[in-house]
Coordinates of C-alpha atoms in Angstrom, one line a residue:
M24 CA -114.9 102.0 -186.7
T25 CA -113.4 99.8 -184.0
A26 CA -115.9 98.4 -181.6
P27 CA -115.6 99.7 -178.0
H28 CA -113.9 97.5 -175.5
Q29 CA -116.4 96.1 -173.0
S30 CA -115.9 94.8 -169.4
D31 CA -117.8 94.6 -166.2
V32 CA -115.8 97.3 -164.5
L33 CA -113.7 100.1 -166.0
I34 CA -111.1 101.8 -163.8
I35 CA -109.5 105.2 -164.6
G36 CA -106.1 105.5 -162.8
G37 CA -103.3 103.0 -162.3
G38 CA -101.9 103.9 -158.9
I39 CA -102.1 101.5 -155.9
M40 CA -105.8 102.2 -155.4
G41 CA -106.7 101.3 -159.0
C42 CA -104.4 98.4 -159.4
A43 CA -105.4 96.9 -156.0
S44 CA -109.0 97.3 -156.9
A45 CA -108.5 95.6 -160.2
F46 CA -106.8 92.7 -158.5
F47 CA -109.5 92.1 -155.9
L48 CA -112.3 92.6 -158.5
R49 CA -110.7 89.8 -160.6
Q50 CA -110.6 87.6 -157.5
R51 CA -114.4 88.1 -157.3
G52 CA -114.8 87.1 -161.0
L53 CA -115.6 90.5 -162.5
S54 CA -114.0 91.4 -165.8
V55 CA -111.8 94.6 -165.4
T56 CA -110.2 97.1 -167.7
L57 CA -107.8 99.7 -166.2
L58 CA -106.6 102.8 -168.1
E59 CA -103.5 104.6 -167.0
T60 CA -102.2 107.8 -168.5
D61 CA -98.5 107.0 -167.8
L62 CA -97.1 103.8 -166.3
V63 CA -98.8 102.0 -163.4
G64 CA -97.6 103.2 -160.0
R65 CA -95.7 106.1 -161.6
Q66 CA -97.2 109.1 -159.8
A67 CA -98.1 109.5 -156.1
S68 CA -98.2 105.7 -155.5
G69 CA -94.6 105.3 -156.6
T70 CA -93.0 108.5 -155.3
N71 CA -94.2 108.5 -151.7
F72 CA -92.2 107.6 -148.6
G73 CA -93.4 104.0 -148.3
N74 CA -94.9 104.2 -144.8
V75 CA -97.1 101.3 -143.8
R76 CA -98.4 103.0 -140.7
R77 CA -101.6 102.9 -138.8
Q78 CA -101.0 105.2 -135.9
G79 CA -101.8 108.9 -136.3
R80 CA -104.9 108.1 -138.4
P81 CA -108.4 109.1 -137.3
L82 CA -109.8 106.3 -135.1
Y83 CA -112.6 105.7 -137.5
Q84 CA -110.1 104.9 -140.2
L85 CA -108.3 102.2 -138.2
R86 CA -110.7 99.4 -139.3
L87 CA -109.7 100.1 -143.0
A88 CA -106.0 100.4 -142.0
N89 CA -106.3 97.1 -140.1
R90 CA -107.8 95.4 -143.2
S91 CA -105.0 96.8 -145.2
I92 CA -102.2 95.6 -142.9
A93 CA -103.5 92.1 -143.1
I94 CA -102.9 92.2 -146.9
W95 CA -99.5 93.8 -146.5
R96 CA -98.4 90.9 -144.2
N97 CA -99.4 88.5 -146.9
A98 CA -98.2 90.6 -149.9
R99 CA -95.4 88.3 -151.1
E100 CA -97.6 85.2 -151.3
L101 CA -100.6 87.2 -152.6
L102 CA -98.8 89.0 -155.4
G103 CA -96.1 86.5 -156.2
T104 CA -93.3 89.0 -155.8
D105 CA -91.5 90.9 -153.1
V106 CA -92.6 94.5 -152.5
E107 CA -89.9 94.8 -149.7
Y108 CA -92.5 95.0 -146.9
L109 CA -90.7 95.0 -143.6
Q110 CA -92.7 94.7 -140.4
R111 CA -90.1 96.5 -138.3
G112 CA -92.4 99.0 -136.6
H113 CA -93.4 102.6 -136.9
M114 CA -92.6 105.3 -134.3
R115 CA -93.9 108.8 -133.8
V116 CA -91.8 111.2 -131.6
C117 CA -92.5 114.6 -130.2
Y118 CA -90.1 117.4 -129.1
R119 CA -89.6 118.8 -125.7
D120 CA -91.0 122.2 -126.6
K121 CA -94.4 120.6 -127.3
P122 CA -95.2 118.4 -124.3
E123 CA -98.8 118.6 -125.1
I124 CA -98.2 116.3 -128.1
A125 CA -96.9 113.6 -125.7
A126 CA -100.2 113.8 -123.8
K127 CA -102.2 113.5 -127.0
M128 CA -100.2 110.5 -128.0
E129 CA -100.9 108.8 -124.7
S130 CA -104.6 109.5 -125.1
Y131 CA -104.6 108.2 -128.7
A132 CA -102.8 105.0 -127.6
L133 CA -105.6 104.2 -125.1
D134 CA -108.3 104.7 -127.7
A135 CA -106.5 102.9 -130.5
G136 CA -106.1 99.9 -128.3
Q137 CA -109.9 99.4 -128.6
A138 CA -109.4 99.3 -132.4
D139 CA -106.7 96.5 -132.4
L140 CA -103.7 98.9 -132.6
D141 CA -101.3 98.3 -129.8
L142 CA -99.0 101.2 -129.1
E143 CA -96.1 101.4 -126.7
M144 CA -95.3 104.7 -125.1
L145 CA -91.5 105.4 -124.5
S146 CA -89.7 108.2 -122.8
G147 CA -86.6 108.9 -120.7
N148 CA -84.0 106.2 -120.3
A149 CA -86.2 103.5 -121.9
L150 CA -86.4 105.6 -125.1
R151 CA -82.7 106.5 -125.1
S152 CA -81.5 103.0 -124.5
R153 CA -83.5 101.6 -127.4
F154 CA -82.9 104.5 -129.8
P155 CA -79.7 106.2 -128.8
F156 CA -79.3 108.1 -132.1
L157 CA -82.3 110.3 -131.4
G158 CA -81.5 114.0 -130.8
P159 CA -81.7 115.7 -127.4
E160 CA -84.9 117.6 -128.4
V161 CA -86.9 114.3 -128.5
L162 CA -89.1 114.0 -125.4
A163 CA -91.3 110.9 -126.0
A164 CA -92.3 108.4 -128.6
S165 CA -95.2 106.1 -129.5
L166 CA -94.2 102.8 -131.1
S167 CA -96.4 100.5 -133.2
A168 CA -94.3 97.3 -133.4
Q169 CA -96.8 95.7 -135.9
C170 CA -96.5 98.3 -138.7
G171 CA -93.6 98.9 -141.1
H172 CA -92.6 100.1 -144.5
A173 CA -92.4 98.9 -148.1
N174 CA -91.1 100.0 -151.5
P175 CA -93.6 102.2 -153.3
R176 CA -91.8 101.8 -156.6
L177 CA -92.6 98.1 -156.6
T178 CA -96.0 97.9 -155.0
G179 CA -98.4 99.5 -157.6
P180 CA -96.8 97.5 -160.5
A181 CA -96.9 94.3 -158.4
F182 CA -100.7 94.7 -157.9
A183 CA -101.1 95.5 -161.6
R184 CA -99.2 92.4 -162.8
A185 CA -101.0 90.2 -160.3
A186 CA -104.3 91.5 -161.6
E187 CA -103.2 90.8 -165.2
R188 CA -102.3 87.2 -164.3
L189 CA -105.9 86.9 -163.1
G190 CA -107.2 88.3 -166.4
A191 CA -107.5 92.0 -165.9
V192 CA -106.7 94.1 -169.0
I193 CA -104.4 97.1 -168.2
H194 CA -103.6 99.8 -170.7
E195 CA -100.6 101.9 -169.9
N196 CA -99.9 105.2 -171.8
C197 CA -103.6 105.4 -172.3
K198 CA -105.0 108.7 -171.2
A199 CA -108.8 108.9 -170.5
V200 CA -110.1 112.3 -171.6
S201 CA -113.8 112.0 -171.2
A202 CA -116.4 109.9 -169.4
E203 CA -120.1 109.9 -169.6
K204 CA -123.0 107.5 -168.9
D205 CA -125.3 106.6 -171.8
G206 CA -128.1 104.2 -170.9
G207 CA -126.7 101.4 -168.8
D208 CA -123.1 101.9 -169.7
F209 CA -120.3 104.3 -169.0
H210 CA -118.4 105.4 -172.1
V211 CA -114.8 106.5 -171.7
R212 CA -112.8 107.9 -174.5
T213 CA -109.0 108.2 -174.6
A214 CA -106.6 110.7 -176.2
D215 CA -105.8 108.2 -179.0
S216 CA -109.6 107.9 -179.8
R217 CA -110.3 104.5 -178.3
E218 CA -113.5 103.9 -176.5
F219 CA -114.2 101.7 -173.5
R220 CA -117.5 100.7 -172.0
A221 CA -118.7 99.2 -168.8
P222 CA -121.7 99.3 -166.5
T223 CA -119.5 100.2 -163.6
L224 CA -116.8 103.0 -163.5
L225 CA -114.3 103.4 -160.7
V226 CA -112.3 106.7 -160.7
T227 CA -108.9 106.3 -158.9
A228 CA -107.2 109.1 -160.8
G229 CA -105.6 110.9 -157.9
A230 CA -104.8 114.5 -158.6
W231 CA -106.5 114.2 -162.0
A232 CA -109.8 112.9 -160.7
R233 CA -111.5 116.3 -160.6
T234 CA -112.2 116.4 -164.4
F235 CA -114.2 113.2 -164.2
V236 CA -116.0 114.2 -161.0
E237 CA -117.1 117.5 -162.4
G238 CA -118.1 115.8 -165.6
F239 CA -120.7 113.9 -163.6
G240 CA -122.0 117.0 -161.9
E241 CA -120.3 116.6 -158.6
T242 CA -117.5 118.5 -156.9
A243 CA -114.3 117.7 -155.0
P244 CA -112.0 120.7 -154.3
L245 CA -108.7 118.8 -155.1
T246 CA -105.3 120.4 -154.9
S247 CA -101.9 118.9 -155.3
R248 CA -98.5 119.0 -153.7
G249 CA -95.2 117.3 -154.2
P250 CA -93.5 115.5 -151.4
N251 CA -89.8 116.4 -150.8
M252 CA -87.9 113.1 -150.8
C253 CA -84.3 112.0 -150.7
V254 CA -82.2 109.0 -150.0
T255 CA -78.7 108.7 -148.5
E256 CA -75.7 106.6 -149.2
P257 CA -75.9 103.1 -147.6
L258 CA -75.0 102.8 -143.9
P259 CA -74.8 99.6 -141.7
Y260 CA -78.4 98.4 -141.1
A261 CA -79.4 99.3 -137.6
I262 CA -82.8 101.1 -137.6
G263 CA -85.9 98.9 -137.7
P264 CA -88.9 101.2 -137.5
S265 CA -89.8 104.1 -139.7
I266 CA -89.7 107.2 -137.5
G267 CA -91.5 110.5 -137.9
V268 CA -92.1 113.7 -135.8
A269 CA -95.6 114.3 -134.5
T270 CA -96.1 118.1 -134.7
P271 CA -98.6 120.7 -136.0
D272 CA -95.7 122.5 -137.6
T273 CA -95.2 121.5 -141.2
V274 CA -91.6 122.4 -141.3
E275 CA -90.8 120.0 -138.4
S276 CA -92.8 117.1 -139.8
I277 CA -89.8 115.1 -140.9
Y278 CA -89.7 111.3 -141.2
F279 CA -87.3 108.6 -142.3
R280 CA -86.8 104.8 -142.6
Q281 CA -83.8 102.5 -143.3
V282 CA -84.0 99.9 -146.0
E283 CA -82.2 96.6 -145.7
R284 CA -79.5 97.8 -148.2
G285 CA -78.7 100.4 -145.6
N286 CA -79.9 103.6 -147.3
L287 CA -82.0 106.1 -145.3
V288 CA -85.1 107.3 -147.1
I289 CA -86.2 110.7 -145.9
G290 CA -89.4 112.7 -146.5
G291 CA -91.5 115.3 -144.9
S292 CA -91.1 119.0 -144.0
M293 CA -91.9 121.4 -146.9
Q294 CA -93.6 120.3 -150.1
N295 CA -93.0 121.3 -153.7
Q296 CA -95.1 123.1 -156.2
T297 CA -96.8 120.8 -158.8
F298 CA -97.9 121.2 -162.4
P299 CA -100.4 118.3 -162.8
E300 CA -101.5 119.5 -166.2
D301 CA -97.9 118.9 -167.4
Y302 CA -97.4 115.8 -165.1
R303 CA -94.4 117.6 -163.6
V304 CA -93.1 118.6 -160.2
Y305 CA -89.8 120.3 -159.5
I306 CA -87.6 120.0 -156.3
D307 CA -87.1 123.3 -154.6
P308 CA -83.5 123.2 -153.3
A309 CA -84.5 125.4 -150.3
N310 CA -87.0 122.6 -149.3
S311 CA -84.2 120.0 -149.4
L312 CA -81.9 122.1 -147.3
G313 CA -84.6 122.8 -144.8
Q314 CA -85.5 119.1 -144.7
W315 CA -81.9 118.2 -144.0
R316 CA -81.7 120.7 -141.1
Q317 CA -84.8 119.2 -139.6
M318 CA -83.4 115.7 -140.0
Q319 CA -80.3 116.7 -137.9
R320 CA -82.6 117.8 -135.1
L321 CA -84.1 114.3 -135.1
F322 CA -81.0 112.3 -135.9
P323 CA -77.9 114.5 -135.3
A324 CA -75.3 112.1 -136.6
I325 CA -76.9 112.2 -140.1
G326 CA -75.0 115.4 -140.8
R327 CA -72.0 113.4 -141.8
V328 CA -73.9 111.3 -144.3
N329 CA -74.2 112.0 -148.1
I330 CA -77.5 112.4 -150.0
I331 CA -77.3 110.5 -153.3
R332 CA -80.7 111.3 -154.9
T333 CA -83.8 113.6 -154.5
W334 CA -87.2 113.3 -156.1
S335 CA -90.9 114.3 -155.8
G336 CA -94.3 113.4 -157.2
I337 CA -97.8 114.6 -157.5
E338 CA -100.1 113.9 -154.5
S339 CA -103.8 114.9 -154.2
Y340 CA -105.2 116.7 -151.2
L341 CA -108.7 117.7 -150.0
P342 CA -109.5 120.4 -147.4
D343 CA -110.4 118.1 -144.6
D344 CA -107.4 115.8 -145.1
Q345 CA -109.6 112.8 -145.8
P346 CA -110.2 111.0 -149.1
V347 CA -113.2 110.6 -151.3
M348 CA -114.1 106.9 -151.2
G349 CA -117.3 105.1 -152.1
P350 CA -120.2 105.5 -154.5
S351 CA -121.1 108.7 -156.4
G352 CA -123.9 110.7 -154.9
A353 CA -125.3 111.5 -158.3
V354 CA -124.8 108.6 -160.8
S355 CA -125.5 104.9 -160.2
G356 CA -122.7 102.6 -161.0
L357 CA -120.0 105.3 -160.5
F358 CA -117.5 104.9 -157.7
Y359 CA -114.6 106.9 -156.4
A360 CA -111.3 106.4 -154.5
F361 CA -109.0 109.4 -154.6
G362 CA -107.6 112.3 -152.6
F363 CA -105.7 110.4 -150.0
C364 CA -103.8 113.5 -148.9
G365 CA -100.3 112.0 -148.7
A366 CA -101.5 109.1 -146.4
G367 CA -102.8 106.5 -148.8
F368 CA -99.9 104.1 -149.4
Q369 CA -100.7 101.9 -146.3
L370 CA -104.4 102.0 -147.0
G371 CA -104.0 101.1 -150.7
P372 CA -104.5 97.3 -150.5
G373 CA -107.4 97.7 -148.1
V374 CA -109.0 100.3 -150.3
G375 CA -108.8 98.0 -153.3
E376 CA -110.4 95.1 -151.3
T377 CA -113.1 97.3 -150.0
M378 CA -114.0 98.9 -153.3
A379 CA -114.1 95.4 -154.9
E380 CA -116.4 94.2 -152.2
L381 CA -118.6 97.3 -152.5
I382 CA -118.8 97.0 -156.3
A383 CA -119.4 93.3 -156.4
T384 CA -121.9 93.0 -153.6
G385 CA -123.3 96.5 -153.1
A386 CA -122.1 96.7 -149.5
T387 CA -119.0 96.7 -147.4
G388 CA -118.3 96.2 -143.7
I389 CA -116.0 99.3 -143.7
D390 CA -117.7 102.5 -142.7
L391 CA -117.3 104.9 -145.6
S392 CA -119.6 107.7 -144.3
H393 CA -116.6 109.9 -143.5
Y394 CA -115.4 109.8 -147.1
R395 CA -118.7 110.6 -149.0
I396 CA -118.2 112.9 -151.9
G397 CA -121.4 114.7 -150.9
R398 CA -119.6 116.4 -148.1
F399 CA -118.3 118.9 -150.6
A400 CA -121.7 119.6 -152.3
Q401 CA -122.5 123.3 -152.5
N402 CA -125.5 124.3 -150.5

């Protein structure tokens, strides 16, 4: 019988959270083995919109988002490759029929300024002169000039390869099927009958984390949804910030960005049904048509542009729209980082650095109290 593979830390899940954690753990000198069912960065981490935004997050999350943005700004040098991070800004807009949203954005901007997030409020002629393509329904906007966007297809793999160069061992096409703790070590078995051991286990398995959580006697009511994504033919490059609609109405919640090649990447509005047990999600044509109608409200001239590709992925969600992040409440040496509710891409590098700090030192300067898994414990 082959001897189990041993390391200091074992990670289940090779999205941006797991790969960034592996990278920063190796920077701290811990040996790391990461298991990924498919290919690294293939699921939610590689199929999302690519927003590197801080505004719109809960104020208590901004310290983590700020930690992450510092890594994004240094990503090319840190990872040794270009993940197409563009610091061209991020803008939220609201429509005229919801003026109360503009008031909330104003209030948020004042509070966020205390957390090192500078937001510029725009309306009227100032907004129209800078963004003349916006539709007549747009009332006001909040612009974060120091945020941006990046290519999600490149980012997870970039962290994985950088971690490997530092000595991490990454197994792709390696599905973990069970995890248990025996004595001082966690034992993880895979679908191809391999066994891995480590005194520390980090679960970053996204929509598939629930199996492992419940195996350790805890609960997290995860569900999954598929973002509706598309990309247009290339246009002359003219739009710097990524732009999204701030609204409580899911159908209206459209967003888009332009890459340097000129294509517009579009997401938001309705989401698709997922089949995580089969690792599949299917685009609903009605969702794509509805998304396109919403885009024309925000950017009327886009109606003359061609869509060249659509796609989706499997994202994990929790009832309070906040992730699980931090130590297990039941098992020592067990840590979690999953359930980022469609808003984890920007946070990914900061999550990796924070989890590495927590695992290596037993503490972190980031407040994780809002993300405790114990909040879902049954009374």
